[in-house]
Amino acid sequence: MRKILPPFYYKIFFLLTFFLLFISCDEPVLPKPKAYLSLEYPKKEYKKLEVLRPYSFDVLKSTTIIDEKNNWLKITYPNLKASIDITYRPVENNLRELLTEAEKLVFKHAVKAEQIVPKDFINPKKRVFGSIYEITGNAASHLQFHVTDSTNNFIKGSLYFYAKPNYDSILPAVDYIKKDVLKLVETLEWKPI
């Protein structure tokens, strides 16, 4: 046998349900917004390159410099798992060949790159002439540059990450390191060994 409740219980249940619906709907329910990475990079402090080379420039203090043969260098960013590989070549009546080779290496990334944007750099007082290439897309290198004094010295540099290329993920790190590459080129000085 079912027990039937008096009608005022139904009224109380109905009013209580109605009341709870109104007080629980203060804010509309929205989907979660897309999140952005909250990356924090250390404040930039620079120092002069301490390795004896036919060139000198400012490097970020938090980087590690790996001395390589033939006046080459590797500037590593341990926290970002990245490096700037710098190759040095003396100019011996082969400047055109060096420039062509540097540009071939840049445009080798055109297969995976969405865009390659060159920016020229000229500092006649220090005799520093060159180009910086920003490479967008899932290419192996996202920044490349070359500089020369056009008579004796030629440097080429490339930024590499030790991870599978995913441009959207590493873009903040590329922007962070790009400032260091600009500082490198702006403070570059040629030196006799």
Short mmCIF file of C-alpha atoms in Angstrom, two decimals:
data_model
loop_
_atom_site.label_atom_id
_atom_site.label_comp_id
_atom_site.label_asym_id
_atom_site.label_seq_id
_atom_site.Cartn_x
_atom_site.Cartn_y
_atom_site.Cartn_z
CA MET A 1 0.00 0.00 0.00
CA ARG A 2 1.21 3.42 -0.91
CA LYS A 3 0.99 6.18 1.58
CA ILE A 4 -0.37 9.42 0.14
CA LEU A 5 1.11 12.67 1.41
CA PRO A 6 -1.07 15.63 2.28
CA PRO A 7 -1.24 18.32 -0.48
CA PHE A 8 0.72 20.97 1.50
CA TYR A 9 3.85 18.69 1.27
CA TYR A 10 3.63 18.92 -2.51
CA LYS A 11 3.34 22.70 -2.29
CA ILE A 12 6.40 22.93 -0.03
CA PHE A 13 8.39 20.61 -2.33
CA PHE A 14 7.38 22.68 -5.38
CA LEU A 15 8.24 26.03 -3.70
CA LEU A 16 11.56 24.70 -2.38
CA THR A 17 12.56 23.42 -5.84
CA PHE A 18 11.47 26.68 -7.46
CA PHE A 19 13.41 28.70 -4.86
CA LEU A 20 16.61 26.61 -5.33
CA LEU A 21 16.49 27.06 -9.10
CA PHE A 22 16.41 30.83 -8.80
CA ILE A 23 19.18 31.21 -6.21
CA SER A 24 21.51 28.72 -7.90
CA CYS A 25 21.50 30.47 -11.29
CA ASP A 26 23.51 33.60 -10.48
CA GLU A 27 26.05 33.26 -13.28
CA PRO A 28 25.58 31.77 -16.70
CA VAL A 29 27.51 28.57 -17.36
CA LEU A 30 30.22 29.17 -19.95
CA PRO A 31 32.80 26.84 -21.46
CA LYS A 32 36.34 27.20 -20.16
CA PRO A 33 38.36 29.74 -22.16
CA LYS A 34 41.45 28.59 -24.02
CA ALA A 35 44.50 28.84 -21.82
CA TYR A 36 47.82 30.44 -22.67
CA LEU A 37 51.16 29.35 -21.33
CA SER A 38 52.39 31.47 -18.49
CA LEU A 39 56.09 31.42 -19.24
CA GLU A 40 58.47 33.51 -17.23
CA TYR A 41 61.99 34.05 -18.44
CA PRO A 42 64.84 35.40 -16.34
CA LYS A 43 65.69 39.08 -16.56
CA LYS A 44 68.31 39.68 -19.22
CA GLU A 45 71.82 40.53 -18.09
CA TYR A 46 74.66 40.50 -20.60
CA LYS A 47 78.42 40.06 -20.42
CA LYS A 48 81.22 40.22 -22.97
CA LEU A 49 82.21 36.98 -24.64
CA GLU A 50 85.12 35.63 -22.60
CA VAL A 51 86.53 33.24 -25.22
CA LEU A 52 89.41 34.53 -27.34
CA ARG A 53 88.15 34.84 -30.91
CA PRO A 54 88.62 37.17 -33.91
CA TYR A 55 85.28 38.62 -32.81
CA SER A 56 83.62 39.72 -29.60
CA PHE A 57 80.03 40.40 -28.62
CA ASP A 58 77.70 40.45 -25.62
CA VAL A 59 76.06 37.20 -24.51
CA LEU A 60 73.35 36.51 -21.98
CA LYS A 61 74.87 35.67 -18.58
CA SER A 62 72.58 32.68 -18.06
CA THR A 63 73.79 30.94 -21.23
CA THR A 64 76.59 28.41 -21.44
CA ILE A 65 79.36 28.93 -24.00
CA ILE A 66 80.83 25.81 -25.57
CA ASP A 67 84.20 26.44 -27.20
CA GLU A 68 84.60 24.59 -30.49
CA LYS A 69 87.45 24.33 -32.96
CA ASN A 70 88.02 26.72 -35.89
CA ASN A 71 86.79 29.71 -33.82
CA TRP A 72 83.28 28.26 -33.74
CA LEU A 73 80.97 28.53 -30.71
CA LYS A 74 77.79 27.05 -29.34
CA ILE A 75 75.74 29.32 -27.07
CA THR A 76 73.36 27.05 -25.17
CA TYR A 77 70.17 27.89 -23.30
CA PRO A 78 69.89 24.91 -20.92
CA ASN A 79 66.45 25.85 -19.56
CA LEU A 80 65.00 26.34 -23.04
CA LYS A 81 66.77 23.33 -24.59
CA ALA A 82 68.09 25.52 -27.37
CA SER A 83 71.38 26.71 -28.80
CA ILE A 84 72.78 29.28 -31.18
CA ASP A 85 75.45 27.62 -33.29
CA ILE A 86 78.05 30.08 -34.55
CA THR A 87 80.46 29.28 -37.35
CA TYR A 88 83.39 31.50 -38.26
CA ARG A 89 85.18 31.58 -41.59
CA PRO A 90 87.96 33.90 -42.69
CA VAL A 91 87.27 35.82 -45.87
CA GLU A 92 89.92 34.92 -48.45
CA ASN A 93 88.58 36.43 -51.68
CA ASN A 94 85.53 34.17 -51.26
CA LEU A 95 82.91 36.51 -49.80
CA ARG A 96 80.39 35.82 -52.57
CA GLU A 97 80.74 32.07 -51.98
CA LEU A 98 80.27 32.50 -48.20
CA LEU A 99 77.16 34.65 -48.69
CA THR A 100 75.67 32.21 -51.21
CA GLU A 101 76.31 29.27 -48.87
CA ALA A 102 74.71 31.12 -45.93
CA GLU A 103 71.62 31.96 -47.97
CA LYS A 104 71.34 28.38 -49.25
CA LEU A 105 71.30 27.16 -45.65
CA VAL A 106 68.52 29.64 -44.81
CA PHE A 107 66.35 28.74 -47.78
CA LYS A 108 66.89 25.02 -47.20
CA HIS A 109 64.16 25.50 -44.54
CA ALA A 110 61.67 26.79 -47.13
CA VAL A 111 60.13 23.31 -47.43
CA LYS A 112 58.74 23.47 -43.86
CA ALA A 113 58.71 27.24 -43.38
CA GLU A 114 55.60 29.34 -43.77
CA GLN A 115 57.59 32.51 -44.27
CA ILE A 116 61.22 33.68 -44.31
CA VAL A 117 61.67 37.34 -43.44
CA PRO A 118 65.13 38.88 -43.97
CA LYS A 119 66.26 42.01 -42.12
CA ASP A 120 69.50 43.71 -43.06
CA PHE A 121 71.90 45.09 -40.47
CA ILE A 122 74.53 47.72 -41.24
CA ASN A 123 76.97 49.38 -38.82
CA PRO A 124 79.67 51.16 -40.86
CA LYS A 125 81.53 52.41 -37.75
CA LYS A 126 82.22 48.87 -36.55
CA ARG A 127 82.32 47.43 -40.09
CA VAL A 128 79.50 44.99 -39.35
CA PHE A 129 77.23 44.15 -42.29
CA GLY A 130 74.75 41.30 -42.38
CA SER A 131 71.24 39.91 -42.35
CA ILE A 132 68.98 38.25 -39.82
CA TYR A 133 66.36 35.80 -41.10
CA GLU A 134 63.20 35.03 -39.15
CA ILE A 135 61.74 31.70 -40.22
CA THR A 136 58.13 30.97 -39.27
CA GLY A 137 56.50 27.57 -39.34
CA ASN A 138 57.73 24.15 -38.28
CA ALA A 139 61.25 24.53 -39.66
CA ALA A 140 64.32 23.13 -37.90
CA SER A 141 65.79 26.61 -37.31
CA HIS A 142 63.72 29.72 -36.58
CA LEU A 143 66.46 32.34 -36.65
CA GLN A 144 69.53 32.50 -38.81
CA PHE A 145 71.98 35.31 -39.39
CA HIS A 146 75.26 36.10 -41.03
CA VAL A 147 77.59 39.08 -40.53
CA THR A 148 80.84 40.13 -42.10
CA ASP A 149 83.29 42.99 -42.28
CA SER A 150 83.43 42.22 -46.04
CA THR A 151 87.22 41.89 -46.06
CA ASN A 152 88.50 39.48 -43.38
CA ASN A 153 85.77 37.89 -41.26
CA PHE A 154 82.48 36.06 -41.75
CA ILE A 155 80.14 34.66 -39.08
CA LYS A 156 77.01 32.60 -39.55
CA GLY A 157 74.61 31.72 -36.73
CA SER A 158 71.58 29.46 -36.42
CA LEU A 159 69.08 28.92 -33.61
CA TYR A 160 68.10 25.31 -32.92
CA PHE A 161 65.80 23.73 -30.34
CA TYR A 162 66.39 20.18 -29.11
CA ALA A 163 62.78 19.18 -29.72
CA LYS A 164 60.46 18.36 -32.58
CA PRO A 165 59.59 21.65 -34.30
CA ASN A 166 56.21 23.01 -33.20
CA TYR A 167 56.28 26.71 -33.97
CA ASP A 168 53.26 27.68 -31.87
CA SER A 169 54.74 26.09 -28.76
CA ILE A 170 58.24 27.53 -29.05
CA LEU A 171 57.29 31.00 -30.33
CA PRO A 172 57.74 32.69 -26.89
CA ALA A 173 61.21 31.15 -26.59
CA VAL A 174 62.10 32.22 -30.15
CA ASP A 175 61.07 35.80 -29.32
CA TYR A 176 63.14 35.68 -26.11
CA ILE A 177 66.27 34.45 -27.92
CA LYS A 178 65.73 36.79 -30.89
CA LYS A 179 66.52 39.73 -28.59
CA ASP A 180 69.81 38.05 -27.70
CA VAL A 181 70.67 37.57 -31.38
CA LEU A 182 69.96 41.26 -32.02
CA LYS A 183 72.17 42.18 -29.05
CA LEU A 184 74.90 39.88 -30.39
CA VAL A 185 74.85 41.54 -33.83
CA GLU A 186 74.61 45.09 -32.40
CA THR A 187 77.59 44.60 -30.05
CA LEU A 188 79.75 42.57 -32.47
CA GLU A 189 83.32 43.82 -32.86
CA TRP A 190 86.10 42.34 -34.96
CA LYS A 191 89.40 41.64 -33.21
CA PRO A 192 92.80 40.45 -34.31
CA ILE A 193 93.97 37.29 -32.54
#
